[in-house]
Amino acid sequence: MDLLENLKWRYATKKFDASKTIKEDDLEQLKEAVQLSASSYGLQLYKVLIIQNKELKSQLREAAWNQAQLTDASHIFVFCNYTERKNEHIDEYIQATAKTQDTPSEKLEGYGNLIKQSLSAKSEAAWQSWSEKQTYLALSNLLTACAELKIDSCPMEGFEQEKFNKILGLDEKGLNAAVIAPVGYRSTEDHTQFRSKVRKPKEILFEEI
Ligand SMILES: Cc1cc2nc3c(=O)[nH]c(=O)nc-3n(C[C@H](O)[C@H](O)[C@H](O)COP(=O)(O)O)c2cc1C
């Protein structure tokens, strides 16, 4: 399977080659892979910012413990979860399903209500955690799609959320930066690429019952 070879090729890139930029059609493919991510109920309760602006990247680097990936990567994907539960998010999803699958929306109303009940039953902490978790599935699709296109990436939680939210004006939009991924091309000087992967042996990681 080519996918396994590509997953072995990928690594969390520490040093990107700042002179290289991702081509527009590759970027479109990455966006499509993120768009196709699975999400709970199919709601996709997040927004993904894709940042190329140099000035903004520098500001974000300062809010990410000065990690060089923020300025040297071609683009930064910022996965933002919605901070508030809103019935309109579910209504929009129901409408989209009705339209796409040519089903009368009245038939989907019960399902919509079920989702609303289930989400409103969560505590605030459980909602925030659930909401952030959704973005990690999209992150994972991005990392895999990057590997398939031989584009480098680095998943990152090492940044100050509050500062990111402020710099990117996310609070006003009801969004929160959950996790980020700079993407681009590895520098030949990044020694991390030559290190062997550290992974648990399958006998320990899996238990077949
Ligand atoms: C959610 C998440 C957050 C991470 N945060 C950072 C980070 O802030 N900075 C960094 O250099 N690497 C970060 N990493 C990369 C991990 O250290 C790396 O994926 C792990 O050591 C496995 O190595 P590999 O991805 O190169 O195979 C993060 C990875 C994940 C999945």
Short mmCIF file of C-alpha atoms and ligand atoms in Angstrom, two decimals:
data_model
loop_
_atom_site.label_atom_id
_atom_site.label_comp_id
_atom_site.label_asym_id
_atom_site.label_seq_id
_atom_site.Cartn_x
_atom_site.Cartn_y
_atom_site.Cartn_z
CA MET A 1 0.00 0.00 0.00
CA ASP A 2 1.50 3.33 -1.09
CA LEU A 3 -0.25 5.02 1.81
CA LEU A 4 1.92 3.18 4.36
CA GLU A 5 5.10 4.19 2.52
CA ASN A 6 3.91 7.80 2.49
CA LEU A 7 3.05 7.67 6.20
CA LYS A 8 6.57 6.44 6.89
CA TRP A 9 7.92 9.31 4.80
CA ARG A 10 5.98 11.95 6.75
CA TYR A 11 7.24 13.35 10.03
CA ALA A 12 6.50 16.35 12.20
CA THR A 13 8.67 18.83 10.33
CA LYS A 14 10.74 21.13 12.52
CA LYS A 15 12.45 23.15 9.82
CA PHE A 16 10.68 24.09 6.59
CA ASP A 17 12.33 25.49 3.47
CA ALA A 18 10.98 29.05 3.51
CA SER A 19 11.67 29.50 -0.22
CA LYS A 20 9.11 26.89 -1.28
CA THR A 21 5.38 27.46 -1.72
CA ILE A 22 2.60 24.94 -2.18
CA LYS A 23 1.04 25.03 -5.66
CA GLU A 24 -2.56 26.19 -5.95
CA ASP A 25 -3.90 22.85 -7.23
CA ASP A 26 -2.16 20.94 -4.42
CA LEU A 27 -3.69 23.36 -1.92
CA GLU A 28 -7.12 22.70 -3.42
CA GLN A 29 -6.58 18.96 -2.94
CA LEU A 30 -5.59 19.49 0.69
CA LYS A 31 -8.73 21.56 1.22
CA GLU A 32 -10.83 18.83 -0.32
CA ALA A 33 -9.28 16.19 1.95
CA VAL A 34 -10.14 18.33 4.97
CA GLN A 35 -13.64 18.92 3.61
CA LEU A 36 -14.14 15.15 3.30
CA SER A 37 -13.28 14.48 6.95
CA ALA A 38 -15.71 12.52 9.04
CA SER A 39 -17.36 14.49 11.84
CA SER A 40 -19.84 13.69 14.56
CA TYR A 41 -23.35 13.65 12.99
CA GLY A 42 -21.67 15.17 9.91
CA LEU A 43 -21.98 18.65 11.42
CA GLN A 44 -18.40 19.89 10.71
CA LEU A 45 -18.67 22.39 13.55
CA TYR A 46 -15.42 24.14 12.74
CA LYS A 47 -13.78 26.54 10.35
CA VAL A 48 -10.29 26.20 8.96
CA LEU A 49 -8.17 29.31 8.37
CA ILE A 50 -5.35 28.98 5.84
CA ILE A 51 -2.73 31.64 6.41
CA GLN A 52 -0.07 32.71 3.96
CA ASN A 53 0.28 36.38 4.95
CA LYS A 54 3.88 36.94 6.16
CA GLU A 55 3.09 39.63 8.74
CA LEU A 56 0.38 37.50 10.29
CA LYS A 57 2.66 34.45 10.34
CA SER A 58 5.28 36.45 12.29
CA GLN A 59 2.69 37.53 14.85
CA LEU A 60 1.50 33.94 15.22
CA ARG A 61 5.07 32.70 15.66
CA GLU A 62 5.43 34.95 18.70
CA ALA A 63 2.30 33.35 20.14
CA ALA A 64 3.67 29.85 19.44
CA TRP A 65 6.79 29.84 21.60
CA ASN A 66 8.74 31.23 18.66
CA GLN A 67 8.58 27.93 16.78
CA ALA A 68 10.12 28.50 13.33
CA GLN A 69 7.55 26.39 11.49
CA LEU A 70 5.09 29.27 11.82
CA THR A 71 7.09 31.61 9.55
CA ASP A 72 8.97 29.13 7.35
CA ALA A 73 6.08 26.93 6.24
CA SER A 74 4.24 27.82 3.06
CA HIS A 75 0.79 27.93 4.70
CA ILE A 76 -0.57 27.50 8.22
CA PHE A 77 -3.84 25.65 8.70
CA VAL A 78 -5.60 26.81 11.87
CA PHE A 79 -8.45 24.50 12.87
CA CYS A 80 -11.04 26.49 14.80
CA ASN A 81 -13.97 24.98 16.68
CA TYR A 82 -17.20 26.86 17.36
CA THR A 83 -17.37 27.85 21.00
CA GLU A 84 -21.17 28.05 21.29
CA ARG A 85 -23.81 25.47 20.48
CA LYS A 86 -26.35 26.99 18.20
CA ASN A 87 -29.48 25.33 16.88
CA GLU A 88 -28.93 27.13 13.58
CA HIS A 89 -25.81 25.01 12.97
CA ILE A 90 -27.99 21.92 13.09
CA ASP A 91 -30.77 23.53 11.05
CA GLU A 92 -28.22 24.43 8.35
CA TYR A 93 -26.99 20.85 8.29
CA ILE A 94 -30.52 19.47 8.01
CA GLN A 95 -31.28 21.89 5.16
CA ALA A 96 -28.07 20.93 3.36
CA THR A 97 -28.85 17.23 3.74
CA ALA A 98 -32.40 17.72 2.45
CA LYS A 99 -31.10 19.60 -0.59
CA THR A 100 -28.14 17.33 -1.36
CA GLN A 101 -30.01 14.09 -0.86
CA ASP A 102 -33.28 15.33 -2.30
CA THR A 103 -35.23 14.49 0.86
CA PRO A 104 -38.10 16.60 2.28
CA SER A 105 -36.68 18.51 5.27
CA GLU A 106 -39.75 17.55 7.38
CA LYS A 107 -38.55 13.94 7.19
CA LEU A 108 -35.24 14.98 8.76
CA GLU A 109 -36.74 17.16 11.48
CA GLY A 110 -36.80 14.35 14.06
CA TYR A 111 -33.12 13.62 13.44
CA GLY A 112 -32.30 17.31 13.82
CA ASN A 113 -34.14 17.46 17.13
CA LEU A 114 -32.29 14.37 18.32
CA ILE A 115 -28.94 16.05 17.58
CA LYS A 116 -30.06 19.26 19.33
CA GLN A 117 -31.11 17.30 22.43
CA SER A 118 -27.91 15.29 22.51
CA LEU A 119 -25.68 18.37 22.20
CA SER A 120 -27.65 20.47 24.71
CA ALA A 121 -27.40 17.64 27.27
CA LYS A 122 -23.61 18.01 27.39
CA SER A 123 -22.03 20.03 30.18
CA GLU A 124 -20.14 23.15 29.06
CA ALA A 125 -16.79 21.37 29.59
CA ALA A 126 -17.96 18.28 27.68
CA TRP A 127 -19.22 20.47 24.83
CA GLN A 128 -15.89 22.34 24.55
CA SER A 129 -13.94 19.10 24.57
CA TRP A 130 -16.28 17.46 22.00
CA SER A 131 -16.12 20.54 19.83
CA GLU A 132 -12.30 20.66 19.83
CA LYS A 133 -12.07 16.90 19.19
CA GLN A 134 -13.91 17.31 15.90
CA THR A 135 -11.09 19.45 14.52
CA TYR A 136 -8.53 16.70 15.17
CA LEU A 137 -10.22 14.43 12.64
CA ALA A 138 -9.86 17.15 10.03
CA LEU A 139 -6.24 17.65 11.10
CA SER A 140 -5.59 13.95 10.63
CA ASN A 141 -7.02 14.00 7.10
CA LEU A 142 -4.79 16.97 6.30
CA LEU A 143 -1.65 15.19 7.55
CA THR A 144 -2.47 12.08 5.52
CA ALA A 145 -3.32 14.05 2.38
CA CYS A 146 -0.07 15.99 2.74
CA ALA A 147 1.87 12.73 2.94
CA GLU A 148 0.16 11.45 -0.21
CA LEU A 149 1.18 14.63 -2.06
CA LYS A 150 4.71 14.60 -0.58
CA ILE A 151 3.99 17.84 1.22
CA ASP A 152 5.43 18.26 4.70
CA SER A 153 3.45 19.20 7.76
CA CYS A 154 3.69 19.60 11.52
CA PRO A 155 0.67 19.12 13.78
CA MET A 156 0.99 21.60 16.66
CA GLU A 157 -0.65 22.28 19.98
CA GLY A 158 2.31 24.32 21.16
CA PHE A 159 0.72 27.74 20.88
CA GLU A 160 -1.20 30.12 23.14
CA GLN A 161 -4.83 29.76 22.22
CA GLU A 162 -5.94 33.08 23.70
CA LYS A 163 -3.26 34.98 21.79
CA PHE A 164 -4.11 33.18 18.55
CA ASN A 165 -7.79 33.95 19.05
CA LYS A 166 -6.97 37.61 19.56
CA ILE A 167 -4.57 37.95 16.61
CA LEU A 168 -6.99 36.21 14.26
CA GLY A 169 -10.12 37.95 15.60
CA LEU A 170 -11.70 34.60 16.43
CA ASP A 171 -13.58 35.59 19.62
CA GLU A 172 -15.91 37.89 17.67
CA LYS A 173 -16.67 35.04 15.28
CA GLY A 174 -17.44 32.57 18.08
CA LEU A 175 -14.40 30.51 17.14
CA ASN A 176 -11.39 29.13 19.00
CA ALA A 177 -8.04 27.96 17.59
CA ALA A 178 -7.95 24.30 18.66
CA VAL A 179 -4.96 22.91 16.78
CA ILE A 180 -2.74 24.07 13.93
CA ALA A 181 -0.63 22.60 11.14
CA PRO A 182 2.00 24.51 9.20
CA VAL A 183 2.48 22.83 5.79
CA GLY A 184 5.17 23.21 3.15
CA TYR A 185 8.46 21.55 2.28
CA ARG A 186 11.16 20.22 4.58
CA SER A 187 14.54 21.92 4.70
CA THR A 188 17.52 19.72 3.88
CA GLU A 189 18.93 21.02 7.18
CA ASP A 190 16.10 19.51 9.24
CA HIS A 191 17.85 16.62 10.96
CA THR A 192 14.59 15.29 12.35
CA GLN A 193 13.81 13.78 8.95
CA PHE A 194 16.69 11.31 9.36
CA ARG A 195 15.54 10.02 12.74
CA SER A 196 13.80 6.64 12.88
CA LYS A 197 10.18 6.72 13.91
CA VAL A 198 9.47 5.81 17.52
CA ARG A 199 6.27 3.78 17.67
CA LYS A 200 4.87 1.16 20.05
CA PRO A 201 5.19 -2.41 18.77
CA LYS A 202 1.95 -3.75 17.31
CA GLU A 203 1.75 -6.45 20.05
CA ILE A 204 1.50 -3.70 22.65
CA LEU A 205 -0.58 -1.22 20.69
CA PHE A 206 -3.24 -3.71 19.63
CA GLU A 207 -5.21 -6.36 21.38
CA GLU A 208 -7.24 -8.65 19.20
CA ILE A 209 -10.19 -10.09 21.01
C1 LIG B 1 -1.82 17.19 18.58
C2 LIG B 1 -0.34 17.29 18.35
C3 LIG B 1 0.36 18.39 18.81
C4 LIG B 1 1.72 18.54 18.53
N1 LIG B 1 2.38 19.70 18.89
C5 LIG B 1 3.64 19.91 18.42
C6 LIG B 1 4.28 21.18 18.59
O1 LIG B 1 3.72 22.13 19.14
N2 LIG B 1 5.52 21.34 18.10
C7 LIG B 1 6.18 20.34 17.43
O2 LIG B 1 7.31 20.56 16.97
N3 LIG B 1 5.61 19.12 17.26
C8 LIG B 1 4.35 18.88 17.72
N4 LIG B 1 3.74 17.66 17.51
C9 LIG B 1 4.47 16.59 16.79
C10 LIG B 1 4.72 15.33 17.61
O3 LIG B 1 5.74 15.55 18.53
C11 LIG B 1 5.04 14.18 16.63
O4 LIG B 1 3.92 13.97 15.80
C12 LIG B 1 5.40 12.89 17.38
O5 LIG B 1 6.59 13.03 18.09
C13 LIG B 1 5.54 11.72 16.41
O6 LIG B 1 6.54 11.97 15.46
P1 LIG B 1 6.25 12.01 13.88
O7 LIG B 1 4.97 12.78 13.69
O8 LIG B 1 7.43 12.76 13.32
O9 LIG B 1 6.14 10.63 13.38
C14 LIG B 1 2.40 17.50 17.82
C15 LIG B 1 1.67 16.38 17.41
C16 LIG B 1 0.33 16.28 17.63
C17 LIG B 1 -0.43 15.08 17.08
#
